[in-house]
Coordinates of C-alpha atoms in Angstrom, one line a residue:
M1 CA -8.0 -17.2 22.5
T2 CA -5.1 -18.0 20.3
H3 CA -5.8 -19.4 16.8
I4 CA -3.3 -22.0 15.6
R5 CA -2.8 -21.8 11.9
P6 CA -2.3 -25.0 9.8
T7 CA 1.1 -25.7 8.2
T8 CA -0.4 -25.4 4.8
L9 CA -1.9 -22.2 3.8
R10 CA -3.4 -20.9 0.6
V11 CA -3.9 -17.1 0.0
G12 CA -4.3 -15.0 -3.1
L13 CA -4.2 -11.4 -4.6
I14 CA -7.2 -10.0 -6.4
G15 CA -6.7 -6.9 -8.6
A16 CA -6.2 -5.9 -12.3
G17 CA -3.0 -6.1 -14.2
I18 CA -1.0 -7.7 -11.4
Q19 CA 1.2 -10.1 -13.3
A20 CA 4.3 -8.2 -12.4
S21 CA 3.5 -8.1 -8.6
R22 CA 6.3 -9.2 -6.3
T23 CA 3.9 -9.9 -3.4
P24 CA 3.4 -13.6 -4.2
A25 CA 7.2 -14.2 -4.3
M26 CA 7.8 -12.5 -1.0
H27 CA 5.0 -14.4 0.7
R28 CA 5.9 -17.8 -0.6
R29 CA 9.7 -17.4 0.2
E30 CA 8.8 -16.2 3.8
G31 CA 6.3 -19.1 4.2
A32 CA 8.8 -21.6 3.3
E33 CA 11.4 -19.9 5.7
Q34 CA 8.8 -20.3 8.5
G35 CA 8.2 -24.1 7.6
L36 CA 4.9 -23.6 5.9
R37 CA 3.5 -25.0 2.6
Y38 CA 2.4 -21.5 1.5
D39 CA 0.6 -21.2 -1.8
Y40 CA -0.1 -17.8 -3.2
E41 CA -2.2 -17.3 -6.2
L42 CA -2.7 -14.4 -8.5
I43 CA -6.4 -13.7 -9.4
D44 CA -5.8 -11.2 -12.2
L45 CA -9.2 -9.4 -13.3
E46 CA -7.4 -8.3 -16.5
A47 CA -6.3 -11.8 -17.3
L48 CA -9.7 -13.2 -16.6
G49 CA -11.4 -10.6 -18.8
R50 CA -13.6 -9.7 -15.8
G51 CA -14.3 -6.3 -13.9
V52 CA -14.9 -5.4 -10.4
E53 CA -18.4 -6.8 -10.7
A54 CA -16.7 -10.3 -10.5
L55 CA -15.4 -9.5 -7.0
P56 CA -18.2 -11.2 -5.0
E57 CA -18.0 -14.4 -6.9
L58 CA -14.1 -14.5 -6.7
V59 CA -14.3 -13.9 -2.9
V60 CA -16.8 -16.7 -2.3
E61 CA -14.7 -19.0 -4.6
A62 CA -11.5 -18.3 -2.6
E63 CA -13.4 -19.0 0.6
R64 CA -14.9 -22.3 -0.6
R65 CA -11.4 -23.4 -1.6
G66 CA -10.2 -23.0 1.9
F67 CA -8.0 -19.7 1.5
A68 CA -6.6 -18.3 4.6
G69 CA -7.3 -14.9 3.2
L70 CA -6.8 -12.6 0.3
N71 CA -4.7 -9.5 -0.5
I72 CA -6.8 -6.8 -2.5
T73 CA -5.4 -4.2 -4.7
H74 CA -6.6 -1.7 -7.4
P75 CA -9.5 -1.5 -8.3
C76 CA -11.0 -3.5 -5.5
K77 CA -9.9 -1.9 -2.2
Q78 CA -13.2 -0.1 -1.7
A79 CA -15.5 -2.5 -3.6
V80 CA -14.6 -5.4 -1.3
I81 CA -15.9 -3.6 1.8
P82 CA -19.7 -4.6 1.4
L83 CA -18.6 -8.1 1.1
L84 CA -17.1 -8.2 4.6
H85 CA -18.4 -9.0 8.1
A86 CA -16.1 -6.8 9.9
L87 CA -13.4 -4.1 9.5
S88 CA -10.4 -3.3 11.6
D89 CA -10.3 0.1 13.1
D90 CA -7.7 1.3 10.4
A91 CA -9.7 -0.3 7.5
L92 CA -12.9 1.4 8.7
A93 CA -11.2 4.8 9.1
L94 CA -9.6 4.7 5.8
G95 CA -12.5 3.2 3.9
A96 CA -10.1 0.9 2.0
V97 CA -9.1 -2.8 2.5
N98 CA -6.0 -4.5 1.2
T99 CA -6.1 -7.6 3.2
V100 CA -9.0 -9.9 4.0
V101 CA -8.7 -12.6 6.6
F102 CA -11.1 -15.7 6.5
E103 CA -11.6 -17.2 9.9
D104 CA -14.5 -19.0 11.6
G105 CA -16.8 -18.4 8.8
R106 CA -16.2 -14.5 8.8
R107 CA -14.4 -12.2 6.5
T108 CA -12.5 -9.4 8.2
G109 CA -11.0 -6.5 6.4
H110 CA -7.6 -4.9 7.2
N111 CA -5.5 -2.1 5.8
T112 CA -1.8 -2.8 6.1
D113 CA -0.9 -0.2 3.3
W114 CA -0.7 2.6 5.9
W115 CA 1.6 0.8 8.3
G116 CA 3.8 -0.2 5.3
F117 CA 4.3 3.3 4.2
A118 CA 4.9 4.6 7.7
E119 CA 7.5 1.9 8.5
S120 CA 9.3 2.6 5.3
F121 CA 9.2 6.3 5.9
R122 CA 10.6 5.9 9.4
R123 CA 13.5 3.9 8.2
G124 CA 14.3 5.8 4.9
L125 CA 13.7 9.4 5.7
P126 CA 14.0 9.4 9.6
D127 CA 15.2 13.0 10.2
V128 CA 13.4 15.2 7.5
G129 CA 11.5 18.3 8.1
K130 CA 7.6 17.5 8.7
D131 CA 6.0 20.8 9.1
R132 CA 4.2 20.7 5.7
A133 CA 3.9 18.1 3.0
V134 CA 2.1 17.9 -0.3
Q135 CA 0.5 14.5 -1.4
L136 CA -0.6 13.6 -4.9
G137 CA -3.4 11.1 -5.0
A138 CA -6.4 10.4 -2.8
G139 CA -7.6 7.0 -3.9
G140 CA -7.5 3.9 -1.9
A141 CA -3.7 3.9 -1.6
G142 CA -3.7 7.6 -1.2
A143 CA -6.0 7.5 1.8
A144 CA -3.8 4.9 3.5
V145 CA -0.7 7.0 2.9
A146 CA -2.2 10.2 4.1
H147 CA -3.3 8.5 7.3
A148 CA 0.4 7.3 7.6
A149 CA 1.7 10.8 7.0
L150 CA -0.3 12.4 9.8
T151 CA 0.6 9.4 12.1
L152 CA 4.3 10.2 11.4
G153 CA 3.8 13.8 12.6
I154 CA 3.4 15.7 9.4
G155 CA 1.9 19.0 10.6
E156 CA -0.2 19.9 7.6
L157 CA -0.8 17.9 4.5
A158 CA -2.1 19.4 1.3
I159 CA -3.9 16.7 -0.8
F160 CA -4.2 17.0 -4.6
D161 CA -6.3 14.8 -6.8
V162 CA -7.7 14.9 -10.4
D163 CA -11.2 14.4 -8.5
H164 CA -11.1 17.5 -6.2
G165 CA -14.1 16.1 -4.5
R166 CA -12.2 12.9 -3.5
A167 CA -9.2 15.0 -2.1
E168 CA -11.9 17.2 -0.1
A169 CA -13.5 14.0 1.3
T170 CA -10.1 12.4 2.3
A171 CA -8.9 15.7 3.8
A172 CA -12.2 16.0 5.9
G173 CA -11.8 12.5 7.2
L174 CA -8.3 13.1 8.1
S175 CA -9.1 16.3 10.0
A176 CA -11.8 14.6 11.9
R177 CA -9.5 11.9 13.2
F178 CA -6.3 13.9 13.6
G179 CA -7.5 17.5 14.3
A180 CA -8.9 20.5 12.4
G181 CA -6.6 21.8 9.6
R182 CA -4.1 18.9 9.7
A183 CA -5.2 17.9 6.1
V184 CA -6.6 20.2 3.4
A185 CA -7.6 19.7 -0.2
G186 CA -5.1 21.6 -2.2
T187 CA -6.1 24.1 -4.9
D188 CA -2.6 25.7 -5.9
L189 CA 0.1 23.2 -6.4
P190 CA 3.0 25.5 -7.1
A191 CA 2.2 27.6 -4.0
A192 CA 1.8 24.5 -1.9
M193 CA 5.2 23.1 -3.1
E194 CA 6.8 26.6 -2.3
T195 CA 6.1 26.1 1.5
A196 CA 6.3 22.3 1.7
D197 CA 9.2 20.3 3.2
G198 CA 8.4 17.2 1.0
L199 CA 6.2 15.5 -1.5
I200 CA 4.4 12.2 -1.4
H201 CA 3.4 10.6 -4.5
A202 CA 0.3 8.2 -4.5
T203 CA -1.0 8.1 -8.0
P204 CA -0.3 5.5 -10.7
T205 CA 2.0 7.9 -12.7
G206 CA 5.3 6.4 -13.1
M207 CA 4.1 2.8 -13.3
A208 CA 5.2 0.9 -16.4
K209 CA 1.7 1.4 -17.9
H210 CA 1.6 5.1 -16.9
P211 CA 4.9 6.6 -17.6
G212 CA 5.6 10.3 -16.9
L213 CA 5.8 12.8 -14.1
P214 CA 3.1 13.7 -11.8
L215 CA 4.0 17.2 -11.6
P216 CA 6.2 19.8 -13.4
A217 CA 9.9 19.1 -12.6
E218 CA 10.5 22.7 -11.9
L219 CA 8.3 22.6 -8.7
L220 CA 10.9 20.3 -7.1
A221 CA 13.7 22.0 -5.1
P222 CA 16.8 20.5 -3.3
R223 CA 15.1 21.2 0.1
H224 CA 12.4 18.8 -0.6
W225 CA 12.2 15.2 0.2
V226 CA 10.3 13.0 -2.2
A227 CA 8.5 9.7 -1.2
E228 CA 7.1 7.5 -3.8
I229 CA 4.7 4.5 -3.5
V230 CA 5.0 3.1 -7.0
Y231 CA 7.4 0.1 -7.0
F232 CA 7.3 -1.2 -10.4
P233 CA 9.5 0.1 -11.7
L234 CA 11.5 0.9 -8.4
E235 CA 13.2 3.9 -9.9
T236 CA 10.3 6.1 -11.4
E237 CA 10.9 9.1 -13.5
L238 CA 9.8 11.2 -10.4
L239 CA 12.5 9.7 -8.3
R240 CA 15.2 10.0 -11.1
V241 CA 14.2 13.8 -11.6
A242 CA 14.0 14.5 -7.9
R243 CA 17.4 13.0 -7.2
A244 CA 19.0 15.0 -10.0
R245 CA 17.5 18.2 -8.5
G246 CA 19.2 17.3 -5.1
C247 CA 16.2 15.9 -3.3
R248 CA 16.2 13.2 -0.7
T249 CA 14.1 10.3 -1.9
L250 CA 12.3 7.2 -0.8
D251 CA 11.3 4.6 -3.3
G252 CA 8.1 2.5 -3.1
G253 CA 9.9 -0.8 -2.3
G254 CA 9.8 -0.4 1.5
M255 CA 6.0 0.2 1.6
A256 CA 5.5 -3.0 -0.6
V257 CA 7.6 -5.0 1.8
F258 CA 6.1 -3.8 5.0
Q259 CA 2.5 -4.0 3.8
A260 CA 3.3 -7.6 3.0
V261 CA 5.0 -8.2 6.4
E262 CA 1.9 -7.2 8.2
A263 CA -0.4 -9.0 5.8
F264 CA 1.8 -12.2 6.3
R265 CA 1.3 -11.9 10.1
L266 CA -2.5 -11.6 9.7
F267 CA -2.7 -14.6 7.4
T268 CA -0.5 -16.9 9.3
G269 CA -0.4 -15.7 13.0
I270 CA 3.4 -15.6 12.6
T271 CA 5.5 -12.4 12.9
P272 CA 7.7 -12.7 9.8
D273 CA 11.4 -11.7 9.4
S274 CA 11.1 -8.3 8.0
E275 CA 14.8 -8.0 7.2
R276 CA 14.7 -11.3 5.4
M277 CA 11.7 -10.1 3.4
T278 CA 13.5 -6.8 2.5
R279 CA 16.4 -8.7 1.3
H280 CA 14.3 -11.0 -0.9
F281 CA 12.3 -8.2 -2.3
A282 CA 15.8 -6.6 -3.4
S283 CA 16.8 -9.7 -4.9
L284 CA 14.0 -9.8 -7.3
G285 CA 15.7 -7.2 -9.5
P286 CA 15.2 -3.5 -10.2
G287 CA 11.8 -3.8 -11.6

């Protein structure tokens, strides 16, 4: 059965410290281009002076107000799961949700982060070596990006996280889905970088509020590619240093655009123009 969406939609983004997010502008512009009255609200826990404990109330309120759905970001991607009636296969596998669709009295959680990263990588680093890679970060976004990395054909992914147990759990889940040994929890970062083709960065380091490098610069060599998921600012210190050392790089903008492309489709039932959304994202400035 095909569900016909109304021409007026209201959606929102729940997270903490999200005032600089470009997601609302991308959704609103594409909605207008598609002939929709498309209202996208920021529901910022930080601005509200609330914590994750407010999530159940905020989800109920959005549903009551007739929202078509919600995007979910840090620190709510896992906390939202108990509030949902169903999960897509990807969201279930990843244990993280970034898009919730309200339909027929039910709340269904999806994960468009992994597809967003995979699509950006395919376009931006189409011909790089993929035998081995290192990933920094195993949180909600990290789990999605690691799933994407193995889907893209990376042979072995060494995952590092400040919480080694979280890295182990993420690696175990990936190996169960993709095959034994495809992902491991790393213990020696210099040694892993010695044999890696590239680096995926999936921690908050490099964001405006968390400046700096996520690893020692001397571990980067010209043979490495470096893929970033931070997009505000678009050029992080990691990308600047990596380029200066001769690495091929991928900024976080593509993931931001393509996760929004898929979320827009889930909210509206309309496949958006991804090239137009990419151009609009770029027009919003360097970040």
